[in-house]
Short mmCIF file of C-alpha atoms and ligand atoms in Angstrom, two decimals:
data_model
loop_
_atom_site.label_atom_id
_atom_site.label_comp_id
_atom_site.label_asym_id
_atom_site.label_seq_id
_atom_site.Cartn_x
_atom_site.Cartn_y
_atom_site.Cartn_z
CA MET A 1 -42.25 12.70 -4.62
CA ASN A 2 -41.63 13.86 -0.85
CA VAL A 3 -38.68 14.91 0.42
CA GLY A 4 -37.91 11.68 2.50
CA HIS A 5 -37.93 9.77 -0.97
CA HIS A 6 -35.51 12.28 -2.56
CA ILE A 7 -33.37 11.60 0.40
CA GLU A 8 -33.60 7.90 0.08
CA ILE A 9 -32.59 8.25 -3.52
CA LEU A 10 -29.61 10.41 -2.78
CA ARG A 11 -28.25 8.04 -0.13
CA ARG A 12 -27.76 5.01 -2.57
CA GLU A 13 -25.28 6.94 -4.06
CA PHE A 14 -22.87 6.59 -0.78
CA PRO A 15 -21.84 3.30 -0.41
CA ILE A 16 -20.03 4.35 2.83
CA LEU A 17 -23.33 5.12 4.49
CA HIS A 18 -24.55 1.63 4.14
CA GLN A 19 -22.54 -0.10 6.94
CA LYS A 20 -22.69 -0.91 10.54
CA ILE A 21 -20.60 0.66 13.17
CA ARG A 22 -20.28 -1.24 16.11
CA GLY A 23 -23.41 -3.35 15.46
CA ASN A 24 -25.56 -0.35 14.57
CA GLU A 25 -26.47 1.32 11.28
CA LEU A 26 -23.90 4.17 10.67
CA VAL A 27 -25.59 7.77 11.34
CA TYR A 28 -22.74 10.14 9.79
CA LEU A 29 -23.66 13.54 11.33
CA ASP A 30 -20.34 15.02 10.99
CA ASN A 31 -20.40 16.57 7.65
CA ALA A 32 -19.23 20.18 8.70
CA ALA A 33 -15.96 18.30 9.10
CA THR A 34 -16.04 16.57 5.77
CA SER A 35 -18.88 15.38 3.63
CA GLN A 36 -19.09 11.69 2.24
CA LYS A 37 -18.47 11.23 -1.44
CA PRO A 38 -21.01 10.05 -4.16
CA GLU A 39 -19.77 7.16 -6.32
CA ALA A 40 -19.67 9.61 -9.42
CA VAL A 41 -16.75 11.41 -7.56
CA THR A 42 -14.77 8.36 -6.54
CA ALA A 43 -15.34 6.86 -10.02
CA SER A 44 -13.78 9.80 -11.60
CA ILE A 45 -10.61 9.33 -9.58
CA LEU A 46 -10.41 5.60 -10.46
CA GLU A 47 -11.27 6.60 -14.40
CA TYR A 48 -8.37 9.23 -14.13
CA TYR A 49 -5.91 6.61 -12.78
CA ASN A 50 -6.78 3.52 -14.77
CA GLN A 51 -7.55 5.46 -18.20
CA TYR A 52 -5.51 8.81 -18.43
CA ASN A 53 -3.24 9.34 -15.54
CA SER A 54 -0.67 11.82 -16.76
CA ASN A 55 1.15 15.31 -15.89
CA VAL A 56 -0.69 18.25 -17.35
CA HIS A 57 0.17 21.33 -19.21
CA ARG A 58 3.18 19.41 -20.72
CA GLY A 59 1.24 17.98 -24.02
CA ALA A 60 3.66 15.94 -25.77
CA HIS A 61 1.25 12.94 -25.85
CA PHE A 62 -2.43 11.59 -26.07
CA LEU A 63 -2.82 11.09 -22.15
CA ALA A 64 -1.13 14.39 -21.25
CA ASN A 65 -3.26 16.24 -23.59
CA MET A 66 -6.56 14.26 -22.06
CA ALA A 67 -5.41 15.02 -18.61
CA THR A 68 -5.12 18.62 -19.38
CA ALA A 69 -8.14 19.07 -21.28
CA ARG A 70 -10.23 17.53 -18.34
CA MET A 71 -8.31 19.46 -15.75
CA GLU A 72 -9.03 22.73 -17.58
CA GLU A 73 -12.79 21.45 -18.15
CA SER A 74 -12.88 21.14 -14.50
CA ARG A 75 -11.78 25.01 -13.97
CA GLU A 76 -14.55 25.86 -16.39
CA VAL A 77 -17.19 23.74 -13.91
CA VAL A 78 -15.90 25.58 -10.92
CA ARG A 79 -15.92 29.01 -12.68
CA SER A 80 -19.86 28.07 -13.73
CA PHE A 81 -20.61 27.00 -10.16
CA VAL A 82 -19.42 30.30 -8.64
CA VAL A 83 -20.32 32.50 -11.59
CA ALA A 84 -17.00 33.97 -11.92
CA GLN A 85 -16.43 36.00 -14.96
CA SER A 86 -13.60 34.09 -16.60
CA ILE A 87 -11.44 30.94 -15.71
CA GLU A 88 -8.27 33.28 -15.22
CA GLU A 89 -10.19 33.88 -11.70
CA ILE A 90 -10.39 30.33 -10.58
CA ILE A 91 -7.22 29.36 -8.84
CA PHE A 92 -6.97 25.50 -7.52
CA THR A 93 -5.46 25.40 -3.85
CA GLN A 94 -5.07 22.72 -1.17
CA GLY A 95 -8.28 23.82 0.53
CA THR A 96 -9.78 26.97 2.53
CA THR A 97 -6.72 27.22 4.90
CA ASP A 98 -4.42 27.15 1.73
CA GLY A 99 -6.49 30.00 -0.28
CA ILE A 100 -6.50 32.26 2.91
CA ASN A 101 -2.84 31.98 3.42
CA LEU A 102 -2.26 32.58 -0.13
CA VAL A 103 -4.37 35.93 -0.06
CA ALA A 104 -2.53 36.81 3.36
CA TYR A 105 0.87 36.35 1.81
CA ALA A 106 0.46 37.51 -2.02
CA TRP A 107 -1.72 40.47 -1.30
CA GLY A 108 -1.34 41.15 2.34
CA ASN A 109 2.40 41.44 2.47
CA GLU A 110 2.57 43.80 -0.59
CA HIS A 111 -0.62 46.17 0.16
CA LEU A 112 -0.54 46.67 4.06
CA LYS A 113 1.09 48.92 6.25
CA GLU A 114 1.40 49.89 9.86
CA GLY A 115 -1.84 51.05 11.33
CA ASP A 116 -4.09 49.58 8.54
CA GLU A 117 -6.96 47.42 9.76
CA ILE A 118 -8.26 43.86 8.80
CA LEU A 119 -11.78 42.99 10.11
CA ILE A 120 -12.91 39.62 10.99
CA ALA A 121 -15.31 38.44 13.06
CA THR A 122 -15.48 36.38 16.81
CA SER A 123 -16.91 33.61 14.88
CA GLU A 124 -14.23 32.67 12.52
CA HIS A 125 -12.29 29.43 12.04
CA HIS A 126 -8.59 29.38 13.05
CA ALA A 127 -7.96 29.45 9.47
CA ASN A 128 -9.43 32.70 9.10
CA ILE A 129 -7.68 34.03 12.22
CA VAL A 130 -4.07 33.03 12.15
CA PRO A 131 -3.01 33.99 8.66
CA TRP A 132 -4.02 37.50 9.64
CA GLN A 133 -2.43 37.69 12.83
CA GLU A 134 0.89 36.55 11.38
CA LEU A 135 0.33 39.17 8.34
CA CYS A 136 -0.40 41.74 11.39
CA LYS A 137 2.92 41.05 12.89
CA LYS A 138 4.79 41.54 9.95
CA THR A 139 3.16 44.72 8.61
CA LYS A 140 2.10 46.09 11.94
CA SER A 141 -1.55 46.20 10.72
CA ILE A 142 -4.61 45.79 13.37
CA LEU A 143 -6.74 42.90 13.64
CA LYS A 144 -10.20 44.27 14.58
CA VAL A 145 -12.90 41.48 15.61
CA ILE A 146 -16.78 41.77 15.37
CA PRO A 147 -18.17 40.55 18.57
CA LEU A 148 -21.01 38.10 18.86
CA GLN A 149 -24.66 38.18 20.41
CA ALA A 150 -25.83 35.31 22.74
CA ASP A 151 -27.68 33.75 19.71
CA GLY A 152 -24.22 33.23 17.78
CA SER A 153 -24.89 35.96 15.38
CA TRP A 154 -22.74 39.18 14.77
CA GLN A 155 -23.33 42.10 16.99
CA GLU A 156 -25.83 44.45 15.41
CA ASN A 157 -23.95 47.47 14.78
CA PHE A 158 -21.30 45.28 12.82
CA THR A 159 -21.04 47.55 9.95
CA GLU A 160 -19.70 50.11 12.47
CA PHE A 161 -16.57 48.21 12.77
CA VAL A 162 -15.76 49.23 9.07
CA GLY A 163 -13.94 52.49 8.87
CA ASP A 164 -11.43 54.63 7.10
CA LYS A 165 -8.54 52.47 8.25
CA THR A 166 -10.33 49.20 6.94
CA LYS A 167 -8.31 47.67 4.19
CA LEU A 168 -9.45 44.14 4.33
CA VAL A 169 -12.75 42.50 5.60
CA ALA A 170 -12.33 38.70 5.90
CA VAL A 171 -15.34 36.91 7.14
CA GLY A 172 -16.75 33.52 7.18
CA TRP A 173 -20.31 33.19 5.52
CA VAL A 174 -21.55 30.40 7.75
CA SER A 175 -20.02 29.50 11.02
CA ASN A 176 -18.73 25.83 11.40
CA ALA A 177 -19.26 26.09 15.27
CA THR A 178 -22.61 27.19 15.39
CA GLY A 179 -24.26 26.94 12.10
CA VAL A 180 -25.18 30.64 12.03
CA VAL A 181 -25.53 32.30 8.60
CA HIS A 182 -23.72 35.64 8.71
CA PRO A 183 -25.15 39.02 6.76
CA ILE A 184 -22.03 38.93 4.23
CA ARG A 185 -24.15 41.08 1.61
CA GLU A 186 -24.15 44.18 3.97
CA ILE A 187 -20.32 43.93 5.40
CA ILE A 188 -19.45 43.55 1.75
CA LYS A 189 -21.41 47.00 0.98
CA ALA A 190 -19.88 48.62 3.97
CA ALA A 191 -16.45 47.66 3.08
CA ARG A 192 -17.04 48.63 -0.79
CA LYS A 193 -17.96 52.18 0.66
CA VAL A 194 -14.54 52.56 2.20
CA GLY A 195 -12.74 50.83 -0.67
CA ALA A 196 -11.57 47.88 1.48
CA LYS A 197 -10.89 44.55 -0.03
CA ILE A 198 -13.04 41.65 0.91
CA LEU A 199 -12.52 37.91 1.35
CA ILE A 200 -15.39 35.36 1.92
CA ASP A 201 -14.63 32.07 3.81
CA ALA A 202 -17.41 29.88 2.10
CA ALA A 203 -16.07 26.47 3.52
CA GLN A 204 -19.42 25.79 5.12
CA ALA A 205 -21.68 27.79 2.88
CA VAL A 206 -20.72 26.04 -0.34
CA CYS A 207 -22.78 22.97 0.13
CA HIS A 208 -26.03 25.12 1.42
CA PHE A 209 -26.69 27.68 -0.97
CA PRO A 210 -25.79 28.82 -4.52
CA ILE A 211 -22.65 31.07 -4.81
CA ASN A 212 -22.35 34.27 -7.17
CA VAL A 213 -19.21 35.99 -6.79
CA GLN A 214 -20.08 38.73 -9.39
CA GLU A 215 -23.23 39.37 -7.51
CA LEU A 216 -21.71 39.30 -4.05
CA ASP A 217 -18.97 41.51 -5.38
CA CYS A 218 -16.26 40.21 -3.07
CA ASP A 219 -12.48 40.41 -4.08
CA TRP A 220 -11.82 36.57 -3.17
CA LEU A 221 -14.08 33.52 -2.06
CA VAL A 222 -12.44 30.13 -0.62
CA PHE A 223 -13.74 26.86 -0.23
CA SER A 224 -12.64 23.41 0.18
CA GLY A 225 -13.64 20.49 -2.04
CA HIS A 226 -14.04 17.98 0.78
CA LYS A 227 -16.89 19.71 2.37
CA VAL A 228 -18.83 19.76 -0.90
CA PHE A 229 -18.79 16.03 -1.83
CA GLY A 230 -15.21 16.23 -3.41
CA PRO A 231 -11.88 15.06 -2.27
CA THR A 232 -9.70 16.41 0.54
CA GLY A 233 -6.46 18.16 -0.64
CA ILE A 234 -8.29 20.27 -3.19
CA GLY A 235 -9.78 23.64 -3.05
CA VAL A 236 -10.65 26.85 -4.65
CA LEU A 237 -9.76 30.35 -4.57
CA TYR A 238 -12.17 32.74 -6.68
CA GLY A 239 -10.14 35.84 -6.90
CA LYS A 240 -11.32 39.12 -9.21
CA LYS A 241 -9.09 39.30 -11.98
CA ALA A 242 -7.86 42.82 -11.29
CA THR A 243 -7.31 42.14 -7.83
CA LEU A 244 -5.47 38.86 -8.61
CA GLU A 245 -3.35 40.76 -11.15
CA SER A 246 -2.16 43.28 -8.35
CA MET A 247 -0.75 40.35 -6.26
CA HIS A 248 2.76 39.10 -5.81
CA VAL A 249 3.33 35.36 -6.52
CA TYR A 250 3.01 32.93 -3.53
CA ARG A 251 4.39 29.47 -4.22
CA THR A 252 7.13 29.58 -6.69
CA GLY A 253 8.78 26.83 -8.81
CA GLY A 254 7.52 25.11 -12.10
CA GLU A 255 4.36 25.85 -13.91
CA MET A 256 3.89 29.42 -12.33
CA ILE A 257 6.74 30.46 -14.53
CA ASP A 258 6.97 32.21 -18.16
CA ARG A 259 10.84 32.12 -18.64
CA VAL A 260 13.49 31.12 -16.14
CA SER A 261 17.20 32.18 -16.26
CA PHE A 262 19.98 32.85 -14.03
CA SER A 263 19.47 36.71 -14.73
CA GLY A 264 15.81 36.56 -13.55
CA THR A 265 12.30 34.97 -13.97
CA THR A 266 9.13 36.05 -15.47
CA PHE A 267 5.83 34.43 -14.20
CA ASN A 268 2.99 32.82 -15.98
CA GLN A 269 -0.29 34.66 -16.73
CA LEU A 270 -3.44 33.94 -14.60
CA PRO A 271 -4.62 31.55 -13.22
CA PHE A 272 -1.48 29.66 -13.41
CA LYS A 273 0.78 31.99 -11.89
CA PHE A 274 -0.61 31.04 -8.42
CA GLU A 275 -0.41 27.25 -9.06
CA ALA A 276 3.38 26.09 -8.48
CA GLY A 277 4.14 22.46 -9.23
CA THR A 278 2.27 19.62 -10.38
CA PRO A 279 -1.48 20.26 -9.44
CA HIS A 280 -3.88 17.82 -7.58
CA ILE A 281 -5.09 16.61 -11.10
CA GLU A 282 -7.64 13.99 -9.95
CA GLY A 283 -8.66 16.28 -7.11
CA ILE A 284 -9.40 18.88 -9.56
CA ILE A 285 -11.34 16.70 -11.74
CA ALA A 286 -13.19 14.86 -8.85
CA LEU A 287 -14.18 18.15 -7.42
CA ALA A 288 -15.83 19.38 -10.60
CA GLU A 289 -17.69 15.94 -10.61
CA ALA A 290 -18.82 16.92 -7.17
CA LEU A 291 -20.07 20.17 -8.15
CA ARG A 292 -21.69 18.78 -11.19
CA TRP A 293 -23.42 16.11 -8.94
CA LEU A 294 -24.59 18.98 -6.57
CA THR A 295 -25.83 21.21 -9.46
CA ASN A 296 -27.91 18.40 -11.03
CA ILE A 297 -29.89 18.07 -7.61
CA GLY A 298 -30.71 21.50 -7.80
CA TRP A 299 -30.78 24.22 -5.38
CA ASP A 300 -34.51 24.15 -4.85
CA LEU A 301 -34.64 20.48 -3.84
CA ILE A 302 -31.44 20.81 -1.81
CA GLN A 303 -33.04 23.70 0.23
CA GLU A 304 -36.39 21.70 0.64
CA ILE A 305 -34.51 18.82 2.13
CA GLU A 306 -32.42 21.04 4.64
CA GLN A 307 -35.64 22.82 5.47
CA SER A 308 -37.26 19.63 6.30
CA GLN A 309 -34.24 18.53 8.32
CA LYS A 310 -34.15 21.59 10.57
CA VAL A 311 -37.87 20.94 11.13
CA TRP A 312 -37.19 17.30 12.18
CA MET A 313 -34.27 18.62 14.17
CA GLN A 314 -36.73 20.89 16.06
CA ASP A 315 -38.31 18.08 17.64
CA VAL A 316 -34.71 16.80 18.98
CA ILE A 317 -33.97 20.35 20.50
CA ASN A 318 -37.54 20.71 22.21
CA SER A 319 -36.93 17.19 24.03
CA PHE A 320 -33.82 18.02 25.71
CA HIS A 321 -34.42 20.95 28.09
CA GLU A 322 -31.34 20.53 29.92
CA LEU A 323 -29.14 20.92 26.87
CA HIS A 324 -27.89 24.40 25.96
CA TRP A 325 -28.50 24.72 22.09
CA ILE A 326 -25.89 27.18 20.71
CA GLY A 327 -26.23 29.67 17.85
CA MET A 328 -29.92 29.53 17.30
CA ALA A 329 -30.05 32.77 15.34
CA LYS A 330 -32.94 32.84 12.74
CA GLU A 331 -30.55 32.56 9.46
CA ARG A 332 -28.84 29.14 10.18
CA VAL A 333 -28.00 25.85 8.33
CA ALA A 334 -28.75 22.39 9.62
CA LEU A 335 -25.93 22.50 12.04
CA PHE A 336 -26.54 21.90 15.75
CA SER A 337 -24.07 22.75 18.59
CA PHE A 338 -24.85 22.07 22.13
CA VAL A 339 -23.53 21.60 25.56
CA HIS A 340 -24.71 20.24 28.88
CA PRO A 341 -24.11 22.02 32.18
CA THR A 342 -22.37 19.08 33.77
CA ILE A 343 -21.73 16.48 31.09
CA HIS A 344 -18.49 16.78 29.10
CA ALA A 345 -19.30 16.98 25.40
CA GLY A 346 -16.39 14.34 24.86
CA ASP A 347 -18.13 11.67 26.77
CA ILE A 348 -21.44 12.75 25.07
CA GLY A 349 -19.45 11.94 21.72
CA THR A 350 -17.91 8.55 22.93
CA LEU A 351 -21.25 7.21 23.85
CA LEU A 352 -23.08 8.03 20.48
CA ASP A 353 -19.99 6.78 18.77
CA GLN A 354 -20.63 3.35 20.56
CA GLN A 355 -24.00 3.58 19.05
CA GLY A 356 -22.82 4.16 15.57
CA ILE A 357 -23.36 7.84 15.49
CA ALA A 358 -20.58 10.10 14.31
CA ILE A 359 -20.81 13.66 15.62
CA ARG A 360 -17.94 16.07 16.54
CA THR A 361 -17.04 17.39 19.88
CA GLY A 362 -14.47 20.16 21.24
CA HIS A 363 -13.87 23.57 20.01
CA HIS A 364 -14.04 22.94 16.15
CA CYS A 365 -11.12 25.19 15.57
CA THR A 366 -12.92 28.41 16.73
CA GLN A 367 -11.35 28.82 20.22
CA PRO A 368 -11.95 32.67 20.42
CA LEU A 369 -15.78 31.95 19.73
CA TRP A 370 -15.84 29.54 22.84
CA GLU A 371 -13.65 31.88 25.02
CA SER A 372 -16.25 34.67 24.24
CA MET A 373 -19.01 32.40 25.17
CA GLN A 374 -17.12 31.30 28.23
CA LEU A 375 -17.63 27.60 27.09
CA PRO A 376 -15.13 25.02 26.39
CA GLY A 377 -16.48 23.96 23.16
CA SER A 378 -19.73 21.81 22.41
CA ALA A 379 -20.84 18.66 20.63
CA ARG A 380 -21.83 19.28 17.10
CA ALA A 381 -24.30 17.33 14.95
CA SER A 382 -24.13 18.62 11.28
CA LEU A 383 -26.22 17.46 8.75
CA SER A 384 -25.93 17.01 4.55
CA LEU A 385 -28.56 15.93 1.98
CA TYR A 386 -28.38 12.33 2.78
CA ASN A 387 -29.53 12.38 6.47
CA THR A 388 -32.79 10.98 7.03
CA GLU A 389 -35.70 11.87 9.40
CA GLN A 390 -35.25 8.34 10.63
CA GLU A 391 -31.36 8.93 11.35
CA ILE A 392 -32.40 12.07 13.27
CA MET A 393 -34.85 9.84 15.52
CA VAL A 394 -31.94 7.54 15.91
CA PHE A 395 -29.80 10.45 17.09
CA LYS A 396 -32.44 11.40 19.49
CA LYS A 397 -32.96 8.29 21.18
CA ALA A 398 -28.91 7.59 21.58
CA LEU A 399 -28.45 11.13 22.93
CA ALA A 400 -31.32 10.47 25.47
CA LYS A 401 -29.60 7.05 26.33
CA SER A 402 -26.32 8.71 26.68
CA LEU A 403 -27.29 11.52 28.76
CA LYS A 404 -28.95 9.19 31.21
CA MET A 405 -26.08 7.08 31.34
CA LEU A 406 -23.76 9.97 32.33
CA SER A 407 -25.78 11.53 34.54
C1 PLP B 1 -15.55 27.80 8.31
C2 PLP B 1 -14.08 27.14 7.83
N1 PLP B 1 -13.33 27.97 7.59
C3 PLP B 1 -12.08 27.28 7.12
C4 PLP B 1 -11.88 25.81 7.18
C5 PLP B 1 -10.43 25.16 7.08
O1 PLP B 1 -10.96 24.37 5.83
P1 PLP B 1 -10.00 23.19 5.35
O2 PLP B 1 -9.23 22.45 6.46
O3 PLP B 1 -10.43 22.29 4.49
O4 PLP B 1 -8.68 23.96 4.76
C6 PLP B 1 -13.10 25.15 7.75
C7 PLP B 1 -13.14 23.85 8.09
O5 PLP B 1 -13.68 23.19 9.02
C8 PLP B 1 -14.12 25.85 8.11
O6 PLP B 1 -15.49 25.25 8.68
#
């Protein structure tokens, strides 16, 4: 079976893709913002509400026990997906942003002091910048930033930014603005040499390649369910057990306690210590369904599809000499950011939308990156497993038409 055939089969599982927008077949190329959901995922949410909706960990009855069992099975699915050592290392969050804030608060406030350094890169999403800026204000730590090269990759001497004062390296694996894959293994090695902690923002990596946190040897890894075929409002914080144990609590209240009395409170064990209140139960169950769905496709096929999509997009890139394609580093995912010298990206996005094509325009929550490139932002087409060669050709034609109209 050729790649195109595999894509067609996968597409059938996404009802949302089979509709017309303004009279045109929908071409959804905004997958870096959020992916669409296969029927297996939406069905798992319906099944939860129609068959065993109940609160968890308070198992006085059949449904509560069933919901708890399904939620904890889901934790095991996530553990296996990221190859963590134990389920105690898997904490459910609201998403990538929430996971990073948890670490900044629960680890950063306790472990950083004046003059300590946190290292990030210019390519970071705001979610991996602002929590550290706030932490630096509180602890008088210093935020250091790896600069970028013209092709969107980190400056070649990036490991030299890691030094004796570095206490944390927090970096994005794949840039949501440029699609560039960053050399996180090398920076982790450099961070380990000086005893710094390491956080990996895998929001854009999680649907592109397999994750093995033990092999990576990071302290934390965060991602969002909605970018990997799961629902919004649910995410994962993987943390090394010893590191999590050294952290103070974050949100407080029900579920995360061991015993509460007016003379003092003791906290629950991992991972519940970091999960205050009623969790996003159906989100957790549906996220596990999404990860099962992805795993069942198999990483070889996933990567074969993406490789073909990159080749198909190459034809589009080559045909528009007037466009400046950003982040064309060798290591990249199927995400394509571009600017026109005179036409505003927002206008391109509007005209494409009128032709049924969904892309993203603007700064993509990476304002410092655009500042460093002296650009206001870009138009971004980001692909997923269900995008066909024909859709890419439709995009090419519609883009040509839009640029002609706007010139
Ligand atoms: C690289 C990266 N980090 C963090 C985030 C924030 O994710 P969320 O809004 O799901 O918390 C995003 C979302 O676009 C992202 O692309």
